[in-house]
């Protein structure tokens, strides 16, 4: 996408709602910029009528006029910056909010190849670059362009020949600036990519900090981070240096121009053709011209840096959500018989399911067992349409789930996994998960049924106690019971249990198992388990291996069969 097209997209999607704020800010910027021309114009009477002419009356009005210029400039500057802050922060916040909302619609295959740290950098880091561009570009348009026009007007009014001499070297900048812009854009892309790698590394370090400390690899992880940091610093320094080179070249041209004017104009003043006031007015105008000119030049570098971020953001926005509600969704089925029909699925080129077929009857418990990598967790992802199969179909009540409303489909499921997802909010908020209309009695009943009421009551702040980042303020068993309370309150007809007791001690496992028994009563339940003792009472056990069903039946049937399940059972219980 071209730069103009990206700016047009930004305007239509995010900047247009703030057009009146922008217009007011631009007007104030124009006033602020014009004050530079007014100041340089007042230098002429300051010298000719006050310093050289000695006019006492001119002292007062020149002093008042100069003071007025600075007051107007100050007020207009504060006003435009305040308006720009309001509009800029709101439009950046809108981009961040929309981007996060869009990222949450993308399926698990996308998130497997885009780690959280990299996405955080997209949402926060790349949009911050746009915030800086927003300020510099509009300031260049509204303030610096007007300042240039007013200052050139003053300079030309004094002597157009002097002006021509001062800017004669400007055309020499065109080719070097174009080269620097390409360099800045290339190095900025590398810097943003490296920043994403840094964010990913930090995310992994902080989430795996306990493992790092126990394994004594702090120095190794710090060295790996420093290596990534060096790569980022190198790319960022190259981008910043290239961006700084554009205004630097303008300074060189300014030096040549000033020298030419000083030689040419100095002889005219000596010869009496020009006054000192005229020269000082011109000199002030030209001195002031190069500051907004430098800022305008810096904008081109800032744009190239921001363009790299904008391209990355637009690439995410352009990535379509592949799992969506169909145009005319079918109604939810009356029965909850689950059917996996000849399903094939792969993450990238890694096959997870290969012609998988089985059924789970309503109101019964169906257990999925098998070695790691057999495809058990992928079945849960397919049921909730976190991913879609490459071939085959997943049906509930005889209806392909791809024909159902997505939110209604996911409303059929309650999930309890071995890694209960809790947030750094209160226990109450983690149980409710945004659910409105829950009475205190219903909330307390859910805690009681989940065997969570006792430990919650013992907390200093009860259910209002923060669970900590990722639930770190709670033990493993407590996190599981909070997740079960959440599932109980959700009261969905299909229950998905993914190794819900695998990481618990015996006492916690007993309490969680009792809570799960309460939760699964009367529901269609699918259980993933490696510990076969937890599923021996299931109505049906489905044995998976390499993405296929190799056996299915009750515990007794499979033991009598003497196949894969019997061998797994013997390995676990041979002692």
Coordinates of C-alpha atoms in Angstrom, one line a residue:
X1 CA 0.0 0.0 0.0
X2 CA 1.3 3.5 -0.9
X3 CA 2.0 6.1 1.7
X4 CA -0.9 8.2 0.4
X5 CA -3.3 5.2 0.7
X6 CA -2.2 4.5 4.3
X7 CA -2.8 8.2 5.2
X8 CA -6.2 8.1 3.6
X9 CA -7.1 4.9 5.6
X10 CA -6.0 6.6 8.8
X11 CA -8.1 9.6 8.0
X12 CA -11.2 7.7 7.1
X13 CA -11.0 5.2 9.9
X14 CA -9.7 7.2 12.9
X15 CA -8.9 10.9 12.3
X16 CA -12.1 12.0 10.6
X17 CA -14.2 12.1 13.9
X18 CA -11.8 14.7 15.3
X19 CA -11.8 16.9 12.2
X20 CA -13.2 20.0 14.1
X21 CA -10.6 19.6 16.9
X22 CA -8.0 19.3 14.2
X23 CA -9.2 22.4 12.3
X24 CA -9.1 24.4 15.5
X25 CA -5.6 23.1 16.3
X26 CA -4.5 24.0 12.8
X27 CA -5.8 27.5 13.1
X28 CA -4.0 28.0 16.4
X29 CA -0.8 26.5 14.8
X30 CA -1.1 29.0 11.9
X31 CA -1.4 31.8 14.4
X32 CA 1.7 30.5 16.3
X33 CA 3.6 30.1 13.0
X34 CA 2.7 33.6 11.7
X35 CA 4.1 35.2 14.9
X36 CA 7.7 34.3 13.7
X37 CA 7.2 36.4 10.6
X38 CA 5.7 39.2 12.7
X39 CA 8.8 39.1 15.0
X40 CA 11.3 39.3 12.2
X41 CA 9.3 42.2 10.6
X42 CA 9.5 44.1 13.9
X43 CA 13.3 43.9 13.9
X44 CA 13.5 46.5 11.2
X45 CA 11.8 49.4 13.1
X46 CA 13.6 48.2 16.3
X47 CA 16.9 48.9 14.7
X48 CA 16.1 51.7 12.2
X49 CA 13.8 53.8 14.4
X50 CA 14.9 52.9 18.0
X51 CA 18.5 51.9 18.0
X52 CA 19.8 53.9 15.1
X53 CA 17.0 56.6 14.7
X54 CA 16.7 57.2 18.4
X55 CA 12.9 57.7 18.3
X56 CA 11.6 57.7 21.9
X57 CA 8.0 57.3 20.8
X58 CA 8.8 54.2 18.8
X59 CA 10.3 52.5 21.9
X60 CA 6.9 51.9 23.5
X61 CA 5.0 50.6 20.5
X62 CA 7.8 48.4 19.3
X63 CA 8.2 47.0 22.8
X64 CA 4.4 46.4 23.1
X65 CA 4.3 44.8 19.7
X66 CA 7.2 42.4 20.4
X67 CA 5.6 41.5 23.8
X68 CA 2.3 40.9 22.1
X69 CA 3.9 38.6 19.5
X70 CA 5.3 36.4 22.3
X71 CA 2.1 36.4 24.3
X72 CA 0.0 35.4 21.2
X73 CA 2.5 32.7 20.3
X74 CA 2.5 31.3 23.9
X75 CA -1.3 31.2 24.1
X76 CA -1.8 29.7 20.6
X77 CA 1.0 27.2 21.3
X78 CA -0.7 26.0 24.5
X79 CA -4.1 25.8 22.9
X80 CA -3.0 23.8 19.8
X81 CA -1.0 21.4 21.9
X82 CA -3.9 20.7 24.2
X83 CA -6.3 20.1 21.3
X84 CA -3.7 17.9 19.6
X85 CA -3.3 15.9 22.8
X86 CA -7.0 15.3 23.1
X87 CA -7.5 14.2 19.5
X88 CA -4.2 12.3 19.3
X89 CA -4.6 10.3 22.4
X90 CA -8.1 9.4 21.5
X91 CA -7.3 8.3 18.0
X92 CA -4.3 6.2 19.1
X93 CA -6.5 4.6 21.8
X94 CA -9.1 3.8 19.2
X95 CA -6.5 2.1 17.0
X96 CA -5.2 0.1 20.0
X97 CA -8.8 -0.9 21.0
X98 CA -9.8 -1.9 17.5
X99 CA -6.5 -3.9 16.9
X100 CA -6.9 -5.8 20.1
X101 CA -10.6 -6.6 19.3
X102 CA -9.5 -7.8 15.8
X103 CA -6.7 -9.9 17.2
X104 CA -9.1 -11.7 19.5
X105 CA -11.1 -12.8 16.5
X106 CA -8.2 -14.6 14.8
X107 CA -8.0 -18.4 15.3
X108 CA -5.4 -20.4 17.3
X109 CA -3.3 -21.1 14.3
X110 CA -2.5 -17.4 14.0
X111 CA -1.7 -17.1 17.7
X112 CA 0.6 -20.1 17.6
X113 CA 2.8 -18.4 15.1
X114 CA 2.5 -14.9 16.6
X115 CA 3.7 -14.9 20.3
X116 CA 2.0 -12.6 22.8
X117 CA 5.1 -10.4 23.2
X118 CA 5.2 -9.6 19.5
X119 CA 1.5 -8.8 19.5
X120 CA 1.9 -6.6 22.5
X121 CA 4.6 -4.7 20.7
X122 CA 2.2 -4.2 17.7
X123 CA -0.6 -2.9 19.9
X124 CA 1.5 -0.6 22.0
X125 CA 4.9 0.0 20.4
X126 CA 3.8 0.5 16.8
X127 CA 0.9 2.8 17.8
X128 CA 3.2 4.9 19.9
X129 CA 5.3 5.6 16.8
X130 CA 2.1 6.8 15.1
X131 CA 1.4 9.2 18.0
X132 CA 4.8 10.9 17.5
X133 CA 4.1 11.2 13.8
X134 CA 0.6 12.6 14.4
X135 CA 2.2 15.5 16.4
X136 CA 5.1 16.2 14.1
X137 CA 3.2 16.1 10.7
X138 CA 0.3 18.3 11.8
X139 CA 2.6 20.7 13.5
X140 CA 4.6 20.9 10.2
X141 CA 1.4 21.5 8.2
X142 CA -0.3 24.0 10.6
X143 CA 2.6 25.8 12.2
X144 CA 5.8 25.4 10.3
X145 CA 4.4 25.9 6.8
X146 CA 2.7 29.1 7.9
X147 CA 5.9 30.2 9.6
X148 CA 7.9 29.6 6.4
X149 CA 5.4 31.5 4.3
X150 CA 5.4 34.5 6.7
X151 CA 9.2 34.5 7.1
X152 CA 9.8 34.2 3.3
X153 CA 7.4 37.1 2.8
X154 CA 9.4 39.3 5.2
X155 CA 12.7 38.2 3.6
X156 CA 11.5 38.9 0.0
X157 CA 10.0 42.2 1.0
X158 CA 13.5 43.3 2.2
X159 CA 15.4 42.0 -0.8
X160 CA 14.4 39.2 -3.2
X161 CA 18.0 38.8 -4.3
X162 CA 19.3 38.2 -0.8
X163 CA 16.5 35.5 -0.4
X164 CA 17.6 33.8 -3.7
X165 CA 21.2 33.7 -2.5
X166 CA 20.2 32.3 0.9
X167 CA 18.3 29.3 -0.6
X168 CA 20.3 28.7 -3.8
X169 CA 21.8 25.5 -2.4
X170 CA 18.4 23.9 -1.5
X171 CA 18.0 21.8 -4.8
X172 CA 21.2 20.0 -3.9
X173 CA 19.3 18.3 -1.0
X174 CA 16.7 16.4 -3.1
X175 CA 18.7 13.3 -4.0
X176 CA 20.4 12.9 -0.6
X177 CA 17.1 13.3 1.2
X178 CA 15.5 10.6 -1.0
X179 CA 18.3 8.2 -0.3
X180 CA 18.1 8.9 3.5
X181 CA 14.3 8.3 3.4
X182 CA 14.8 4.9 1.9
X183 CA 17.5 4.1 4.5
X184 CA 15.2 5.2 7.4
X185 CA 12.3 3.2 6.2
X186 CA 14.4 0.0 5.8
X187 CA 16.1 0.3 9.2
X188 CA 12.8 1.3 10.9
X189 CA 11.2 -1.9 9.7
X190 CA 14.2 -3.9 11.1
X191 CA 13.9 -1.9 14.4
X192 CA 10.2 -2.6 14.8
X193 CA 10.7 -6.3 14.1
X194 CA 13.5 -6.5 16.6
X195 CA 11.4 -4.6 19.2
X196 CA 8.7 -7.4 18.8
X197 CA 11.4 -10.0 19.4
X198 CA 12.4 -8.2 22.6
X199 CA 8.8 -8.1 23.8
X200 CA 8.5 -11.8 23.1
X201 CA 11.7 -12.6 25.0
X202 CA 10.5 -10.5 28.0
X203 CA 7.1 -12.2 28.0
X204 CA 8.7 -15.7 28.0
X205 CA 11.2 -14.7 30.7
X206 CA 8.6 -13.3 33.1
X207 CA 6.2 -16.2 32.6
X208 CA 8.9 -18.8 33.0
X209 CA 10.8 -17.0 35.8
X210 CA 10.3 -19.8 38.4
X211 CA 11.8 -22.3 35.9
X212 CA 14.7 -20.0 35.1
X213 CA 15.5 -19.5 38.8
X214 CA 15.2 -23.2 39.7
X215 CA 17.4 -24.2 36.8
X216 CA 20.0 -21.5 37.5
X217 CA 19.9 -20.0 34.0
X218 CA 19.5 -16.3 34.9
X219 CA 22.8 -15.4 33.3
X220 CA 21.9 -17.3 30.1
X221 CA 18.6 -15.6 29.7
X222 CA 20.1 -12.2 30.5
X223 CA 22.7 -12.8 27.8
X224 CA 20.1 -13.9 25.2
X225 CA 18.1 -10.7 26.0
X226 CA 21.3 -8.6 25.6
X227 CA 21.9 -10.2 22.2
X228 CA 18.4 -9.3 21.1
X229 CA 18.8 -5.8 22.6
X230 CA 22.0 -5.2 20.8
X231 CA 20.3 -6.0 17.5
X232 CA 17.4 -3.6 18.3
X233 CA 19.8 -0.8 19.4
X234 CA 21.8 -1.2 16.2
X235 CA 18.7 -1.0 14.0
X236 CA 17.2 1.9 16.0
X237 CA 20.5 3.9 16.0
X238 CA 20.7 3.5 12.2
X239 CA 17.1 4.7 11.8
X240 CA 17.6 7.6 14.2
X241 CA 20.9 8.6 12.6
X242 CA 19.3 8.6 9.1
X243 CA 16.4 10.6 10.3
X244 CA 18.7 13.1 11.9
X245 CA 20.7 13.4 8.7
X246 CA 17.9 15.2 6.9
X247 CA 17.8 18.4 9.1
X248 CA 21.6 18.2 9.4
X249 CA 21.9 18.6 5.6
X250 CA 19.6 21.6 5.8
X251 CA 21.9 23.2 8.3
X252 CA 24.8 22.8 5.8
X253 CA 22.8 24.5 3.1
X254 CA 21.8 27.2 5.6
X255 CA 25.5 27.9 6.5
X256 CA 26.3 28.3 2.8
X257 CA 23.3 30.6 2.3
X258 CA 24.1 32.8 5.3
X259 CA 27.7 33.2 4.2
X260 CA 26.6 34.3 0.7
X261 CA 24.1 36.8 2.1
X262 CA 26.5 38.2 4.6
X263 CA 29.1 38.9 1.8
X264 CA 26.6 40.2 -0.7
X265 CA 24.5 42.2 1.7
X266 CA 27.4 43.4 3.8
X267 CA 28.9 45.4 0.9
X268 CA 25.5 46.9 0.1
X269 CA 25.2 48.2 3.7
X270 CA 28.7 49.6 3.6
X271 CA 27.8 51.3 0.4
X272 CA 24.6 52.8 1.9
X273 CA 22.2 50.9 -0.3
X274 CA 20.6 49.1 2.6
X275 CA 20.0 50.0 6.3
X276 CA 21.2 48.0 9.3
X277 CA 17.5 47.5 10.2
X278 CA 16.8 46.0 6.8
X279 CA 19.7 43.6 7.1
X280 CA 18.8 42.6 10.7
X281 CA 15.1 42.0 9.7
X282 CA 16.3 39.8 6.8
X283 CA 18.9 38.1 8.9
X284 CA 16.3 37.3 11.6
X285 CA 13.8 36.0 9.1
X286 CA 16.3 33.7 7.5
X287 CA 17.6 32.5 10.8
X288 CA 14.1 31.7 11.9
X289 CA 13.3 30.1 8.5
X290 CA 15.7 27.2 8.9
X291 CA 14.3 26.1 12.2
X292 CA 10.8 25.2 10.8
X293 CA 12.5 24.0 7.7
X294 CA 14.6 21.6 9.8
X295 CA 11.4 20.4 11.5
X296 CA 9.7 19.9 8.2
X297 CA 12.7 18.0 7.0
X298 CA 12.6 15.9 10.2
X299 CA 9.0 15.0 9.4
X300 CA 10.1 13.1 6.3
X301 CA 12.3 11.0 8.5
X302 CA 9.6 10.5 11.1
X303 CA 7.2 9.5 8.4
X304 CA 9.5 6.8 7.1
X305 CA 9.9 5.5 10.7
X306 CA 6.1 5.6 11.3
X307 CA 5.4 4.1 7.9
X308 CA 7.1 0.9 8.9
X309 CA 4.9 0.7 12.0
X310 CA 1.8 1.6 10.0
X311 CA 2.5 -1.1 7.4
X312 CA 2.8 -3.7 10.3
X313 CA -0.5 -2.5 11.8
X314 CA -2.3 -2.5 8.5
X315 CA -1.1 -6.0 7.8
X316 CA -2.8 -7.2 11.0
X317 CA -6.0 -5.3 10.3
X318 CA -6.0 -6.8 6.7
X319 CA -5.7 -10.3 8.1
X320 CA -9.3 -11.6 7.9
X321 CA -10.9 -13.5 10.7
X322 CA -11.5 -17.0 9.3
X323 CA -13.8 -18.2 12.0
X324 CA -17.0 -16.1 11.9
X325 CA -20.7 -16.5 12.2
X326 CA -22.3 -17.4 8.9
X327 CA -24.6 -14.9 7.2
X328 CA -27.8 -16.9 8.0
X329 CA -26.9 -19.1 11.1
X330 CA -29.0 -22.1 11.8
X331 CA -30.8 -22.4 15.2
X332 CA -29.2 -24.3 18.0
X333 CA -30.0 -28.0 18.0
X334 CA -32.4 -29.5 20.4
X335 CA -30.1 -32.4 21.2
X336 CA -26.5 -32.3 22.2
X337 CA -25.1 -35.4 20.5
X338 CA -21.5 -34.6 19.5
X339 CA -20.2 -36.2 16.3
X340 CA -16.6 -35.9 15.0
X341 CA -16.8 -37.1 11.4
X342 CA -13.6 -38.0 9.5
X343 CA -11.9 -34.8 10.6
X344 CA -8.4 -33.9 9.3
X345 CA -6.5 -30.9 10.9
X346 CA -3.0 -29.7 10.9
X347 CA -1.1 -26.8 12.5
X348 CA 0.8 -25.4 9.6
X349 CA 2.5 -28.6 8.3
X350 CA 2.2 -30.6 11.5
X351 CA -0.7 -33.0 11.4
X352 CA -2.8 -33.2 14.5
X353 CA -5.9 -35.2 13.4
X354 CA -6.0 -37.7 10.6
X355 CA -9.5 -38.8 9.7
X356 CA -10.8 -38.7 13.3
X357 CA -14.3 -40.0 13.9
X358 CA -16.2 -40.7 17.1
X359 CA -19.4 -39.6 18.9
X360 CA -20.3 -38.4 22.4
X361 CA -23.8 -39.0 23.6
X362 CA -25.9 -36.4 25.4
X363 CA -25.9 -36.6 29.2
X364 CA -22.9 -39.0 29.2
X365 CA -19.2 -38.7 30.0
X366 CA -16.9 -39.5 27.1
X367 CA -13.2 -39.6 27.9
X368 CA -10.3 -39.0 25.4
X369 CA -7.1 -40.8 26.3
X370 CA -3.9 -41.5 24.5
X371 CA -0.2 -40.5 24.3
X372 CA 0.9 -36.8 24.2
X373 CA 0.4 -35.4 20.7
X374 CA -2.5 -37.8 19.9
X375 CA -4.8 -34.8 19.1
X376 CA -6.9 -34.7 22.3
X377 CA -6.7 -31.0 23.0
X378 CA -7.2 -30.2 19.3
X379 CA -10.7 -31.9 19.6
X380 CA -11.7 -29.3 22.2
X381 CA -10.4 -26.5 20.0
X382 CA -12.5 -27.8 17.1
X383 CA -15.6 -28.2 19.2
X384 CA -15.6 -24.6 20.3
X385 CA -14.5 -23.4 16.8
X386 CA -11.2 -22.0 18.0
X387 CA -10.0 -23.6 14.8
X388 CA -11.8 -25.2 11.8
X389 CA -10.9 -28.6 10.3
X390 CA -9.3 -28.8 6.8
X391 CA -11.7 -31.6 6.0
X392 CA -14.5 -33.5 7.6
X393 CA -17.2 -32.0 9.9
X394 CA -17.9 -31.5 13.6
X395 CA -21.6 -31.7 14.4
X396 CA -23.8 -31.1 17.4
X397 CA -27.3 -32.4 17.3
X398 CA -26.7 -33.3 13.7
X399 CA -25.8 -29.8 12.6
X400 CA -22.4 -28.7 11.4
X401 CA -21.1 -26.3 13.9
X402 CA -19.9 -24.0 11.1
X403 CA -23.6 -23.2 10.4
X404 CA -24.3 -22.0 13.9
X405 CA -24.0 -18.6 15.5
X406 CA -20.4 -18.4 16.9
X407 CA -21.3 -16.8 20.2
X408 CA -24.3 -19.2 20.7
X409 CA -22.1 -22.2 19.9
X410 CA -19.5 -21.2 22.4
X411 CA -22.2 -20.5 24.9
X412 CA -22.9 -24.3 24.9
X413 CA -19.5 -25.0 26.6
X414 CA -18.0 -24.7 30.0
X415 CA -14.3 -25.5 30.1
X416 CA -12.0 -26.5 33.0
X417 CA -8.4 -27.1 32.1
X418 CA -5.2 -28.1 34.0
X419 CA -4.0 -24.5 33.6
X420 CA -7.0 -22.5 34.8
X421 CA -6.9 -19.1 33.2
X422 CA -7.3 -16.5 35.9
X423 CA -6.7 -12.8 35.6
X424 CA -5.2 -10.2 37.9
X425 CA -8.6 -9.2 39.2
X426 CA -10.7 -10.2 42.2
X427 CA -11.8 -13.8 42.8
X428 CA -15.4 -12.5 42.3
X429 CA -14.5 -11.1 38.9
X430 CA -12.7 -14.3 37.9
X431 CA -15.8 -16.3 38.7
X432 CA -18.3 -14.0 37.1
X433 CA -16.3 -13.3 34.0
X434 CA -18.5 -10.3 33.1
X435 CA -21.8 -12.3 33.7
X436 CA -24.5 -9.9 34.8
X437 CA -27.6 -10.5 37.0
X438 CA -25.9 -13.1 39.3
X439 CA -27.4 -12.8 42.8
X440 CA -25.3 -13.2 45.9
X441 CA -27.0 -16.5 46.7
X442 CA -26.2 -17.9 43.2
X443 CA -22.6 -16.7 43.6
X444 CA -22.2 -18.3 47.0
X445 CA -23.9 -21.5 45.8
X446 CA -21.3 -21.8 43.0
X447 CA -18.4 -21.3 45.4
X448 CA -19.9 -23.9 47.7
X449 CA -20.5 -26.5 45.0
X450 CA -16.9 -26.0 43.7
X451 CA -15.5 -26.5 47.3
X452 CA -14.1 -23.0 47.1
X453 CA -16.3 -21.3 49.8
X454 CA -14.0 -22.1 52.7
X455 CA -10.7 -20.8 51.3
X456 CA -12.4 -17.7 49.8
X457 CA -14.0 -16.9 53.2
X458 CA -10.5 -17.2 54.8
X459 CA -9.0 -14.6 52.5
X460 CA -8.5 -11.2 54.1
X461 CA -10.9 -9.6 51.6
X462 CA -13.0 -12.6 50.8
X463 CA -14.2 -12.8 47.2
X464 CA -12.8 -9.3 46.6
X465 CA -9.3 -10.6 47.1
X466 CA -7.1 -10.2 44.0
X467 CA -6.2 -13.5 42.4
X468 CA -2.8 -12.1 41.3
X469 CA -1.2 -12.1 37.8
X470 CA -2.3 -15.4 36.1
X471 CA -3.8 -16.4 39.5
X472 CA -0.4 -16.5 41.2
X473 CA -1.9 -15.5 44.6
X474 CA -3.8 -18.9 44.7
X475 CA -2.6 -22.4 44.9
X476 CA -3.1 -24.8 42.0
X477 CA -6.1 -26.5 43.7
X478 CA -7.6 -23.1 44.6
X479 CA -7.3 -21.9 41.0
X480 CA -9.0 -25.1 39.7
X481 CA -11.9 -24.6 42.1
X482 CA -12.3 -21.0 41.1
X483 CA -12.4 -22.2 37.5
X484 CA -15.0 -24.8 38.4
X485 CA -17.1 -22.2 40.2
X486 CA -17.0 -20.1 37.0
X487 CA -18.1 -23.1 35.0
X488 CA -20.9 -23.9 37.5
X489 CA -22.2 -20.3 37.2
X490 CA -22.0 -20.4 33.5
X491 CA -24.3 -23.5 33.6
X492 CA -23.6 -24.6 30.0
X493 CA -25.0 -27.9 28.8
X494 CA -21.6 -29.3 27.5
X495 CA -18.6 -29.6 29.8
X496 CA -15.0 -29.9 28.6
X497 CA -12.5 -31.1 31.1
X498 CA -8.8 -30.9 30.1
X499 CA -6.6 -32.6 32.6
X500 CA -8.4 -30.7 35.3
X501 CA -6.8 -32.6 38.2
X502 CA -3.5 -33.7 36.8
X503 CA -1.3 -31.2 38.7
X504 CA -2.9 -31.4 42.1
X505 CA -2.0 -33.0 45.4
X506 CA -4.2 -35.8 46.8
X507 CA -6.3 -33.6 49.0
X508 CA -6.9 -30.9 46.3
X509 CA -7.6 -33.6 43.8
X510 CA -10.2 -35.1 46.0
X511 CA -12.0 -31.8 46.5
X512 CA -11.7 -30.9 42.8
X513 CA -13.0 -34.3 41.7
X514 CA -16.0 -33.9 44.0
X515 CA -16.7 -30.5 42.5
X516 CA -16.3 -31.9 39.0
X517 CA -18.8 -34.6 39.8
X518 CA -21.3 -32.0 40.8
X519 CA -20.5 -29.9 37.7
X520 CA -20.8 -32.8 35.2
X521 CA -24.1 -34.2 36.6
X522 CA -26.7 -34.1 33.8
X523 CA -24.3 -32.6 31.2
X524 CA -22.7 -33.9 28.1
X525 CA -19.1 -34.2 29.3
X526 CA -15.9 -34.7 27.4
X527 CA -12.8 -35.4 29.5
X528 CA -9.1 -35.4 28.5
X529 CA -7.0 -37.4 30.9
X530 CA -3.6 -39.0 31.0
X531 CA -4.3 -40.5 34.4
X532 CA -6.6 -43.4 33.6
X533 CA -7.8 -43.7 37.1
X534 CA -9.8 -40.5 36.6
X535 CA -11.8 -41.8 33.7
X536 CA -12.5 -45.5 34.5
X537 CA -16.1 -44.7 35.3
X538 CA -16.7 -42.8 32.0
X539 CA -19.6 -44.0 29.9
X540 CA -17.2 -44.3 26.9
X541 CA -13.5 -44.1 26.6
X542 CA -12.1 -43.1 23.2
X543 CA -8.4 -44.0 22.7
X544 CA -6.5 -41.7 20.2
X545 CA -3.1 -42.3 18.6
X546 CA -1.6 -40.1 15.9
X547 CA -4.9 -38.3 15.3
X548 CA -7.0 -41.4 14.9
X549 CA -9.3 -43.5 17.0
X550 CA -7.7 -46.8 17.7
X551 CA -10.1 -48.1 20.3
X552 CA -13.3 -47.1 22.1
X553 CA -15.6 -48.6 24.7
X554 CA -16.0 -48.8 28.5
X555 CA -13.0 -49.4 30.8
X556 CA -13.9 -53.1 31.2
X557 CA -14.3 -53.6 27.5
X558 CA -10.9 -52.0 26.7
X559 CA -9.1 -53.9 29.4
X560 CA -10.6 -57.1 28.0
X561 CA -9.5 -56.1 24.5
X562 CA -5.9 -56.1 25.5
X563 CA -4.9 -53.3 23.1
X564 CA -3.5 -49.8 23.5
X565 CA -5.6 -48.8 26.4
X566 CA -4.8 -52.0 28.3
X567 CA -1.1 -51.4 27.7
X568 CA -1.4 -47.8 29.0
X569 CA -3.3 -49.0 32.0
X570 CA -0.7 -51.7 32.7
X571 CA 2.1 -49.1 32.5
X572 CA 0.3 -46.8 35.0
X573 CA -0.8 -49.4 37.5
X574 CA 1.8 -52.2 37.2
X575 CA 3.1 -51.4 40.8

